[in-house]
mmCIF file of C-alpha atoms in Angstrom:
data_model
loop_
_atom_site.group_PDB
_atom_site.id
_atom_site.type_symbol
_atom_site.label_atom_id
_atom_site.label_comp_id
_atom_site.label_asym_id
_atom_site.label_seq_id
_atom_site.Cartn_x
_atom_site.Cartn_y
_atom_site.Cartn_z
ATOM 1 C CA UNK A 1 6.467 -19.332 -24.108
ATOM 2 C CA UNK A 2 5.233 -17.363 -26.832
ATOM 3 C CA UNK A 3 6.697 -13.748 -27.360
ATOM 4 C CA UNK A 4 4.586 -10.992 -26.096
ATOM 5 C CA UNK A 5 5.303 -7.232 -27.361
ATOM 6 C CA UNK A 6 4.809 -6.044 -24.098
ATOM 7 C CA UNK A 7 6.947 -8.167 -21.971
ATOM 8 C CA UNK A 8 10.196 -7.511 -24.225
ATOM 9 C CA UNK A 9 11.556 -4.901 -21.550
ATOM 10 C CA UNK A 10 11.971 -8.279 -19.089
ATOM 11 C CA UNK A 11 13.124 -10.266 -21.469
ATOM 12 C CA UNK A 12 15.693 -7.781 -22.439
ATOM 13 C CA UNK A 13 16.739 -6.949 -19.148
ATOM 14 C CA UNK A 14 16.829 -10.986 -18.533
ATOM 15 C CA UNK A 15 19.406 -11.253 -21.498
ATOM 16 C CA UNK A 16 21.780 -8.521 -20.158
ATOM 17 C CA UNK A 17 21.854 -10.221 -16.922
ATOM 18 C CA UNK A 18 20.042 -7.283 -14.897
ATOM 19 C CA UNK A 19 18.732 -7.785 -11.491
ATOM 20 C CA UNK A 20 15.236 -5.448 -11.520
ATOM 21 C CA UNK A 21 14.198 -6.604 -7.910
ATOM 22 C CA UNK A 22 17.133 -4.359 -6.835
ATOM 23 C CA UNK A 23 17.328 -1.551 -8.776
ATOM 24 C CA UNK A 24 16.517 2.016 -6.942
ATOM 25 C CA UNK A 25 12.729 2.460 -6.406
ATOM 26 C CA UNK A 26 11.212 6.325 -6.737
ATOM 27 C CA UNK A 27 9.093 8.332 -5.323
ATOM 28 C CA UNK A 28 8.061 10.406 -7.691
ATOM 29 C CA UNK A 29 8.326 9.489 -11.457
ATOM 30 C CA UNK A 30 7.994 12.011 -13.993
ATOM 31 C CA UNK A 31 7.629 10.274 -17.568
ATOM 32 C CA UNK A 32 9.897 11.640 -20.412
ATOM 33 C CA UNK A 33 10.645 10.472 -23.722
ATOM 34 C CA UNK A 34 13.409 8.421 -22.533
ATOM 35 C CA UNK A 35 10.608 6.247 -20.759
ATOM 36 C CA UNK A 36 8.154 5.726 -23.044
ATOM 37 C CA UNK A 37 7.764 2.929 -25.355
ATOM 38 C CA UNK A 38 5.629 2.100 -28.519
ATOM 39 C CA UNK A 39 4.694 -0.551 -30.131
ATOM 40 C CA UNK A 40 1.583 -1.796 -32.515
ATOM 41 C CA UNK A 41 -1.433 -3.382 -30.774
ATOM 42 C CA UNK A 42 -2.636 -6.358 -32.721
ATOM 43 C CA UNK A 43 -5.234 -4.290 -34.474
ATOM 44 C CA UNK A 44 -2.056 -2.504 -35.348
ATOM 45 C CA UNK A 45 -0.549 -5.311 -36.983
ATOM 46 C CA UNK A 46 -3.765 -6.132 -38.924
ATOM 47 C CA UNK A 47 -4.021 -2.513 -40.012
ATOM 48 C CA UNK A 48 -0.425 -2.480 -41.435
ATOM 49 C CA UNK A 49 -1.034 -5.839 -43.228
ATOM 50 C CA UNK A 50 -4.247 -4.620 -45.026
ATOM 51 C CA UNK A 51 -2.732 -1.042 -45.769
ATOM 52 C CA UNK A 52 0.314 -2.674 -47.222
ATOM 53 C CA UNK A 53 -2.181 -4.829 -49.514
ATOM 54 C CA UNK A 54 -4.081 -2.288 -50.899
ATOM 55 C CA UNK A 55 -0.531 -0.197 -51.648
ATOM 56 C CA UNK A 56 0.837 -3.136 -53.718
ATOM 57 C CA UNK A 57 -2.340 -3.474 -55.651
ATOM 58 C CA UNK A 58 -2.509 0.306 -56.062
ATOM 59 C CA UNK A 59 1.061 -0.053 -57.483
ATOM 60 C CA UNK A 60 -0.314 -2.853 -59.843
ATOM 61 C CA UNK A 61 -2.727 -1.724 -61.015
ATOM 62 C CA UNK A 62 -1.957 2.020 -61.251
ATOM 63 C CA UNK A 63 -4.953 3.345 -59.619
ATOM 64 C CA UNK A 64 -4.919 6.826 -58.359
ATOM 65 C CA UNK A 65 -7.715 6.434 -55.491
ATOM 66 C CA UNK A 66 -5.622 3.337 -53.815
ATOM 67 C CA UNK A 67 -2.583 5.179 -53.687
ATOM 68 C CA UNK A 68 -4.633 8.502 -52.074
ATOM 69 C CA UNK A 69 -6.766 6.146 -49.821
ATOM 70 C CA UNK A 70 -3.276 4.119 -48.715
ATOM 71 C CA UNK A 71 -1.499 6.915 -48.265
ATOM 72 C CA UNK A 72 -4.247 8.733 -46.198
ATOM 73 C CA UNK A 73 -4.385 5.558 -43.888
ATOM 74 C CA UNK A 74 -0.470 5.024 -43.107
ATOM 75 C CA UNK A 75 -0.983 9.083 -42.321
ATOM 76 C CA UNK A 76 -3.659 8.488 -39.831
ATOM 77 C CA UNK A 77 -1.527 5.490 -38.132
ATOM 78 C CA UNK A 78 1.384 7.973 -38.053
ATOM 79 C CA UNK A 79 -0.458 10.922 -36.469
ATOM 80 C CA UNK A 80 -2.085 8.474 -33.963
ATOM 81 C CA UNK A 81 1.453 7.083 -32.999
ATOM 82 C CA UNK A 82 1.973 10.887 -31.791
ATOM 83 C CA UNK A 83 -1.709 11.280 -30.025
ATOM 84 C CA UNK A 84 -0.323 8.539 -28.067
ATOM 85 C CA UNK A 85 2.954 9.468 -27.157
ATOM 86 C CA UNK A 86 1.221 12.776 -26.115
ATOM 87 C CA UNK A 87 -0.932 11.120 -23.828
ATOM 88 C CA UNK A 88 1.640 10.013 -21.389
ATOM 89 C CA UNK A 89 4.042 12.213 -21.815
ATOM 90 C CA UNK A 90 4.989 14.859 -18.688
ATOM 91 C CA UNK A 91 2.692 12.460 -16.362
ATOM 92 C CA UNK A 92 3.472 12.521 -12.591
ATOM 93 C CA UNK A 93 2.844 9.403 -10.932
ATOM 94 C CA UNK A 94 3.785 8.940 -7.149
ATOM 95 C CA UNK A 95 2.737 5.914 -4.417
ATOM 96 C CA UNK A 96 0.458 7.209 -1.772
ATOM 97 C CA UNK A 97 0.890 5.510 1.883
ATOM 98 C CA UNK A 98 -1.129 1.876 1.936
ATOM 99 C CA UNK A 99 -2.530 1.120 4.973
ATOM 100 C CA UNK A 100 -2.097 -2.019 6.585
ATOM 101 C CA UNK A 101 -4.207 -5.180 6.024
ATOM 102 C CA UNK A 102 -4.243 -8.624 7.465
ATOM 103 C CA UNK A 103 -3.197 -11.906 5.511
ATOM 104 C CA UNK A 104 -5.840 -13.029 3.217
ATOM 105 C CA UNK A 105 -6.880 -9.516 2.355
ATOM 106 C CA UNK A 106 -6.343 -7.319 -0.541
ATOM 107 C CA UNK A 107 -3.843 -4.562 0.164
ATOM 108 C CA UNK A 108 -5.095 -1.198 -1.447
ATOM 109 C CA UNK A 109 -1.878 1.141 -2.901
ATOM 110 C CA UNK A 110 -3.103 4.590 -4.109
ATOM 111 C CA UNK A 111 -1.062 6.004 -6.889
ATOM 112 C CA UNK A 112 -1.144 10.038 -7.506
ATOM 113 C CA UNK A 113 -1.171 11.187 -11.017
ATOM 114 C CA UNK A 114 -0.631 15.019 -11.546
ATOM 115 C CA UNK A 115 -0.774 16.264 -15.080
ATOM 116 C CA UNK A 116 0.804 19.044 -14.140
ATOM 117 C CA UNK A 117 -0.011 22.182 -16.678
ATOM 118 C CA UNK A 118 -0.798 19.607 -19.837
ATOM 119 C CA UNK A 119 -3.838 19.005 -22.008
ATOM 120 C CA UNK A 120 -6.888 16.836 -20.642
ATOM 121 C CA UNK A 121 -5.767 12.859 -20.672
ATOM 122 C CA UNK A 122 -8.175 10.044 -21.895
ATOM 123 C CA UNK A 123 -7.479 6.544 -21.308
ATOM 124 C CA UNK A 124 -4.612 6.400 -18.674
ATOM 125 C CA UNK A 125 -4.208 2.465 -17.801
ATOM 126 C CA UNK A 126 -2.173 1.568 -14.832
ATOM 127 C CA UNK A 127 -1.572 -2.281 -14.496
ATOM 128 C CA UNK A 128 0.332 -4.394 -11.519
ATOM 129 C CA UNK A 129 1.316 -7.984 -12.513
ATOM 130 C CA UNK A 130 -1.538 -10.202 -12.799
ATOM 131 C CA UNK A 131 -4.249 -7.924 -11.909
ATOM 132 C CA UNK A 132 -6.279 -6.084 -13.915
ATOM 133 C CA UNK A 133 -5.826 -3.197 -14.999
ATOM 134 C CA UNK A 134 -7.388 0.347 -13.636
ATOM 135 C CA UNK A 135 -8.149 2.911 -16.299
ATOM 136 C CA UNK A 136 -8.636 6.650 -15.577
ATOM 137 C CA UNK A 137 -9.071 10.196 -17.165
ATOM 138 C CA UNK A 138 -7.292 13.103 -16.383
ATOM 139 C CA UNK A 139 -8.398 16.605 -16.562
ATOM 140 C CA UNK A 140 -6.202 19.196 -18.139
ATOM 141 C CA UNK A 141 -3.753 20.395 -15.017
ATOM 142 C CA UNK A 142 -5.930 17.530 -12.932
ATOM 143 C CA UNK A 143 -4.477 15.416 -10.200
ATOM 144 C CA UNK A 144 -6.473 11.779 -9.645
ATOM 145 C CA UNK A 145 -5.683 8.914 -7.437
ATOM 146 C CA UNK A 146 -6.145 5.941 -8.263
ATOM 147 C CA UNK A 147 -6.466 3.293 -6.001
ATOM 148 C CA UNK A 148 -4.695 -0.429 -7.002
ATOM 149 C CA UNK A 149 -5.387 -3.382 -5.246
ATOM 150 C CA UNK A 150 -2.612 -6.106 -4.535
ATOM 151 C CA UNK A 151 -3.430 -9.831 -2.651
ATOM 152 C CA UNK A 152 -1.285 -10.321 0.335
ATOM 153 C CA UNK A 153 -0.695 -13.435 0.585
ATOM 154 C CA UNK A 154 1.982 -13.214 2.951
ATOM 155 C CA UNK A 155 2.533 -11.623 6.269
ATOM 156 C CA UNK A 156 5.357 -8.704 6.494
ATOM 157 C CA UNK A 157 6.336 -6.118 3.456
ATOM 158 C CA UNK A 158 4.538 -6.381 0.948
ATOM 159 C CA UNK A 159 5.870 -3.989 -1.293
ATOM 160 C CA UNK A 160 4.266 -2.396 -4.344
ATOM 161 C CA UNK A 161 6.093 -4.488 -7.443
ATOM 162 C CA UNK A 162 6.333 -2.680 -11.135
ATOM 163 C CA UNK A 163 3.390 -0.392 -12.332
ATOM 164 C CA UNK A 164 2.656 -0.790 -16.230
ATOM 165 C CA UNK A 165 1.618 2.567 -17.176
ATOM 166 C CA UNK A 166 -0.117 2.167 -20.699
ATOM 167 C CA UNK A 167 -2.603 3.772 -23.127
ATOM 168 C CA UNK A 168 -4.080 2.700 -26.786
ATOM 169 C CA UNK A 169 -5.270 6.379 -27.264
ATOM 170 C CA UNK A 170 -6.477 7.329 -29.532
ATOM 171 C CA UNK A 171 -7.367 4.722 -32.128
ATOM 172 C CA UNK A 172 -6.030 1.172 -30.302
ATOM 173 C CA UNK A 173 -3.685 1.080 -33.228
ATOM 174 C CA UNK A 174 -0.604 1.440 -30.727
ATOM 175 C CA UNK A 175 -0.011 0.669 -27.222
ATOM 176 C CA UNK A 176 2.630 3.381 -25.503
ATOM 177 C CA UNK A 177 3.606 1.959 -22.273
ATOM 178 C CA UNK A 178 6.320 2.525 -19.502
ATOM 179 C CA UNK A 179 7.294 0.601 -16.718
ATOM 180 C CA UNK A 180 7.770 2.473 -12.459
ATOM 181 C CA UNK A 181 8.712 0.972 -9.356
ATOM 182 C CA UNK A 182 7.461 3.382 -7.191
ATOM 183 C CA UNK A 183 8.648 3.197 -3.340
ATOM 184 C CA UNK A 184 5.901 2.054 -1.220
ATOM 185 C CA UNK A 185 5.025 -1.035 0.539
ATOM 186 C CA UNK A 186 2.313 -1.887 2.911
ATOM 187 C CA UNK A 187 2.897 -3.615 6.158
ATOM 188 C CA UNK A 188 0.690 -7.138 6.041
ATOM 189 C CA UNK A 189 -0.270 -8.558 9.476
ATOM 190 C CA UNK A 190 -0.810 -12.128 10.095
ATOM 191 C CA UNK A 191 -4.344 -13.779 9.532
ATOM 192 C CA UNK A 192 -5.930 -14.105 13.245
ATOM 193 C CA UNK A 193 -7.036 -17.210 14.150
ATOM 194 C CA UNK A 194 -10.817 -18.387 14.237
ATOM 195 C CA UNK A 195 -10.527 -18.877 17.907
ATOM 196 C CA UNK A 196 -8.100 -19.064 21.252
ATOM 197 C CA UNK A 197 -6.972 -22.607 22.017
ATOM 198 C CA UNK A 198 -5.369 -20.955 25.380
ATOM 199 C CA UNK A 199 -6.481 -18.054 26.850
ATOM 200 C CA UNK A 200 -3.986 -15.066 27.699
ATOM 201 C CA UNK A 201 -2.251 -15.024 31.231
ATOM 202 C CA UNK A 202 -3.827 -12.720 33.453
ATOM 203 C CA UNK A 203 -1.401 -10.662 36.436
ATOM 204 C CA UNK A 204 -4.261 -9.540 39.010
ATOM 205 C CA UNK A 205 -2.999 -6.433 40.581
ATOM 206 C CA UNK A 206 -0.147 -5.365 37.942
ATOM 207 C CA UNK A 207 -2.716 -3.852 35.364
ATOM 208 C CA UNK A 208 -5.652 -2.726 34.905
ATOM 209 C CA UNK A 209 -9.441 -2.559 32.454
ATOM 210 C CA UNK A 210 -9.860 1.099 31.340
ATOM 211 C CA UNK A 211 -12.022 1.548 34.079
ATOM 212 C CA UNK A 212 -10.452 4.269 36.714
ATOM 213 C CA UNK A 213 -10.655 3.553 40.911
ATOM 214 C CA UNK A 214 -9.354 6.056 42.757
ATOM 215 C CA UNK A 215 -6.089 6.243 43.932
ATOM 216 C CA UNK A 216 -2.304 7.861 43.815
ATOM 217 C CA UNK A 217 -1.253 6.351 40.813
ATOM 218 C CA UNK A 218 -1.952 8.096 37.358
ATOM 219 C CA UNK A 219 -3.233 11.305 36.387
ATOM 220 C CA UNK A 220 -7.111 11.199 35.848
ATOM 221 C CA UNK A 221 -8.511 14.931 35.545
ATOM 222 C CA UNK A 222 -9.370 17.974 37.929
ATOM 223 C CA UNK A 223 -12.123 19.028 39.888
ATOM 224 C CA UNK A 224 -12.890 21.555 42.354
ATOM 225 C CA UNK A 225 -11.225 21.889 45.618
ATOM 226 C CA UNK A 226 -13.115 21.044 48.584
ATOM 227 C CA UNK A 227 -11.572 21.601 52.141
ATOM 228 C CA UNK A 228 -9.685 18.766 53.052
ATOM 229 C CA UNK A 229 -7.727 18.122 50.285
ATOM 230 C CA UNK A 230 -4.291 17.611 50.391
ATOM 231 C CA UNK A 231 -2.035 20.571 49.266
ATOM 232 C CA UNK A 232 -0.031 18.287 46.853
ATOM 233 C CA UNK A 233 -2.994 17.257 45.140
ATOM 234 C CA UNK A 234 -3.802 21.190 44.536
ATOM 235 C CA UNK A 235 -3.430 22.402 40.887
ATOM 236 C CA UNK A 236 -1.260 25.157 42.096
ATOM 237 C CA UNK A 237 -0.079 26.591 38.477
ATOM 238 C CA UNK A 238 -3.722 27.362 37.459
ATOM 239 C CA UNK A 239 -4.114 28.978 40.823
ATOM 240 C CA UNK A 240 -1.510 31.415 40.137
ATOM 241 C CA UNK A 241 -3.217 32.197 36.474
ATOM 242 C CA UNK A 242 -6.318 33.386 38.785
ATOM 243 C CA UNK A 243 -8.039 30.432 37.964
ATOM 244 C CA UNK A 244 -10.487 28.539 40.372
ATOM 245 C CA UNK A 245 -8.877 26.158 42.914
ATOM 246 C CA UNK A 246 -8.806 23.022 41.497
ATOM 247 C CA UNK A 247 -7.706 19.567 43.040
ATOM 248 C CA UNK A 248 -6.022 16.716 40.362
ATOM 249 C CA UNK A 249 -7.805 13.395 40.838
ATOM 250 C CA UNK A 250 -5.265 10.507 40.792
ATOM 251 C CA UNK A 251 -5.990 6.453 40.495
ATOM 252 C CA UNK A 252 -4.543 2.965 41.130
ATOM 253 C CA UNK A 253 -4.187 0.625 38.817
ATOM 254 C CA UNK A 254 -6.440 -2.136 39.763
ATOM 255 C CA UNK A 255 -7.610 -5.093 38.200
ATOM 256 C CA UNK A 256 -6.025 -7.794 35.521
ATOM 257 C CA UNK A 257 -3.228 -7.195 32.920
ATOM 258 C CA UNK A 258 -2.795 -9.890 30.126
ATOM 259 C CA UNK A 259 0.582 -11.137 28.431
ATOM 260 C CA UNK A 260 0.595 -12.535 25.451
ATOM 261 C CA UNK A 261 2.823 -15.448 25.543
ATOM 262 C CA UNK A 262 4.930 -16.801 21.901
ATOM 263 C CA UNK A 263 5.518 -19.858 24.630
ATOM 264 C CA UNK A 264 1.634 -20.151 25.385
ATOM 265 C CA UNK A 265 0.906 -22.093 22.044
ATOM 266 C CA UNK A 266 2.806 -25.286 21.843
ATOM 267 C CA UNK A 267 2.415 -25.804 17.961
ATOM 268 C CA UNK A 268 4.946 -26.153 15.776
ATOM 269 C CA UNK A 269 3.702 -24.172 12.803
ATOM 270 C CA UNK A 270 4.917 -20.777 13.402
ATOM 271 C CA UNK A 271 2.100 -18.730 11.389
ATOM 272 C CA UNK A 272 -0.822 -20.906 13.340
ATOM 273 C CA UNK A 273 1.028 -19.664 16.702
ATOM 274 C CA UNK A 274 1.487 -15.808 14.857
ATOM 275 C CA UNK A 275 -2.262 -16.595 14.137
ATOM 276 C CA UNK A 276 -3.165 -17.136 17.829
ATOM 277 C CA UNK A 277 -1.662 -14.854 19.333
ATOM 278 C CA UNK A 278 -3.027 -12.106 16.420
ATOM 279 C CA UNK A 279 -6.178 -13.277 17.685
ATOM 280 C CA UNK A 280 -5.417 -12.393 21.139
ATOM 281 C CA UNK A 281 -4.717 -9.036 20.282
ATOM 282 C CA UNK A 282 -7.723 -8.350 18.693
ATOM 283 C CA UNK A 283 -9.422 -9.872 21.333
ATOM 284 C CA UNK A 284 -7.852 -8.138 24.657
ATOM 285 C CA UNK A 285 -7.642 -4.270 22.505
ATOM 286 C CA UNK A 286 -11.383 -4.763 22.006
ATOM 287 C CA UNK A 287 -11.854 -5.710 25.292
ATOM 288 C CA UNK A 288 -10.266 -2.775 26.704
ATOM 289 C CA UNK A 289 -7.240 -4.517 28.490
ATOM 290 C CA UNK A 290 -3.989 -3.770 28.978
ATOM 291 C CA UNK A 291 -1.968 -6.307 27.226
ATOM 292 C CA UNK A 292 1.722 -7.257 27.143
ATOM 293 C CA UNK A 293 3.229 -9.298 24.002
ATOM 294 C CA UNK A 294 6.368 -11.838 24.561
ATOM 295 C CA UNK A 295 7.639 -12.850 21.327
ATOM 296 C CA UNK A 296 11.605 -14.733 21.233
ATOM 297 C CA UNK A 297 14.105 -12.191 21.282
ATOM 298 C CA UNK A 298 11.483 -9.093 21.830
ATOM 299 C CA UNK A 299 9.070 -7.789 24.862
ATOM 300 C CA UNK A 300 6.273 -5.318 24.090
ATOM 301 C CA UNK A 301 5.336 -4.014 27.664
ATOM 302 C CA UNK A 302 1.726 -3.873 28.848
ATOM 303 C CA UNK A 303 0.043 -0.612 26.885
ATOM 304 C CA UNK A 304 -3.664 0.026 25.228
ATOM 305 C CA UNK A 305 -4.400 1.991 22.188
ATOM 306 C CA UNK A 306 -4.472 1.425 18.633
ATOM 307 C CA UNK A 307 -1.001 2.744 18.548
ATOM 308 C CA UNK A 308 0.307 -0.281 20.812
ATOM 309 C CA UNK A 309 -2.714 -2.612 19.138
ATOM 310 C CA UNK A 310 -0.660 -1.253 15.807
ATOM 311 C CA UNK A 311 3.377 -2.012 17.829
ATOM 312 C CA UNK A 312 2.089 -6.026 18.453
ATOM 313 C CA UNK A 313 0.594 -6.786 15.331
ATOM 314 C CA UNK A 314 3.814 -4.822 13.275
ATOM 315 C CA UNK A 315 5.974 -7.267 15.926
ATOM 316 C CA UNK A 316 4.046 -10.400 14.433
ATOM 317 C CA UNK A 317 4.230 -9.401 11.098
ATOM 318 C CA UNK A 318 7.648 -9.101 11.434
ATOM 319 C CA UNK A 319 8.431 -12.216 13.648
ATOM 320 C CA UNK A 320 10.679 -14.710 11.975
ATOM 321 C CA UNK A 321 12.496 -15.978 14.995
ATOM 322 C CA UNK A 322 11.301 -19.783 15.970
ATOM 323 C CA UNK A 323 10.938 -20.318 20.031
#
């Protein structure tokens, strides 16, 4: 493998036997001195060459304007070693919360830089491994976020891997880079099937559609007392405010509740059965059932909402019991 300038911190933390997929992730990262690096781009290199060149035949040959035009050029790389340092220096960068996504899909991490009270910023690159890299200005005392796109290709935690913070500013002659692991992850949901091949078990009676029949079961709203009502049913509290007499409306819960059955889907490959029964979740929230999820080793009871839409497909992405 040929030897890359940038990827020496891995290397080096490969020869001192350091694990980096455990070490402590933060929140917050603040860049010092301590954690930036520079080295020479490969225009760098070339530049140094060709300065170096004309500085031996300056030598050589004695001549006054080489040695002023040499010396002016190793100045400028110097100074622009410094720009560059500058640039990154006293940067704030911190993970955002990524939402979750389904398998297949990219998973979108935002990443808050604050500049704090520094100079404007030109050129800010921020790079996870293998994608391509997001490049950004910053305003002087700005705050951006930036927005960094991950593939999850897996169901469950996907978590946010090692940021490459770099910039070239201001001539490309150097590259000052440092390297965060930031905490955040983002949950990744299974990848719903195309279609059911069984349909969810319906319990007539012991649920109910979103639709409301009257009844003495739950809580539906108030409306205005009309003689005959019952005296329990009487919103008694607002009367005593001096409010109007009201009457609470109650109903039963009527109609079909659906489970969700791991046991339903007799196939052997467990992310085709997580796939199904993702499908089925989709399919009975839109509907507007109420829907029950049976997974080995965990129950979620019957509920509606994209909070409990949210509790099954966490329980899927997170299933790695076999039945």
């Amino acid at each position: 493998m040929p030897l890359s300038l940038t990827s020496l911190p891995h290397k080096l933390h490969r020869l001192l036997g350091i694990d980096r997929r455990h070490a402590p992730r933060d929140r917050a990262v603040e860049l010092m001195q301590r954690r930036i690096f520079i080295l020479p781009t490969r225009y760098g290199l070339l530049f140094g060459l060709l300065t170096f060149v004309m500085l031996i035949g300056a030598t050589n040959y004695n001549n006054s304007t080489g040695f002023l035009l040499s010396f002016l050029l190793i100045g400028t790389a110097l100074v622009s070693i410094l720009h560059a340092y500058h640039n990154m220096l006293r940067l704030t960068f911190q993970a955002g919360r990524a939402a979750a996504v389904f398998c297949g899909d990219a998973a979108l991490f935002t990443v808050v830089i604050d500049n704090g009270k520094g100079p404007g910023r030109v050129g800010i690159g921020l790079n996870l491994a293998g994608q391509v890299p997001v490049f950004t200005d910053i305003a002087a005392g700005g705050r951006v976020a930036v927005e960094l796109a991950l593939p999850a290709m897996r169901r469950g935690w996907l978590p946010f891997g090692t940021l490459t913070v770099f910039t070239r500013y201001p001539l490309g002659l150097f590259r000052a880079w440092s390297q965060l692991r930031l905490d955040a992850r983002c949950l990744v949901y299974p990848a719903p099937a195309a279609k059911f091949t069984t349909p969810p078990h319906r319990r007539p009676g012991s649920g109910t559609r979103r639709g409301q029949h009257p009844g003495s079961d739950d809580f539906m709203g108030l409306r205005t007392y009309h003689p005959g009502d019952s005296p329990r049913h009487v919103d008694w509290k607002a009367a005593a405010r001096g409010q109007t007499l009201m009457t609470k409306m109650f109903c039963d819960q009527l109609g079909e509740e659906l489970w969700l059955d791991w046991h339903d889907h007799p196939v052997r490959d467990i992310e085709i059965r997580l796939g199904l029964l993702c499908r089925g979740v989709l399919w009975a929230e839109q509907g507007g059932y109420r829907y029950g999820l049976r997974l080995p080793g965990s129950v979620i009871a019957a509920g509606h909402g994209e909070a409990h839409r949210h509790r099954c497909l966490m329980a899927l992405a997170l299933c790695e019991e076999a039945a």
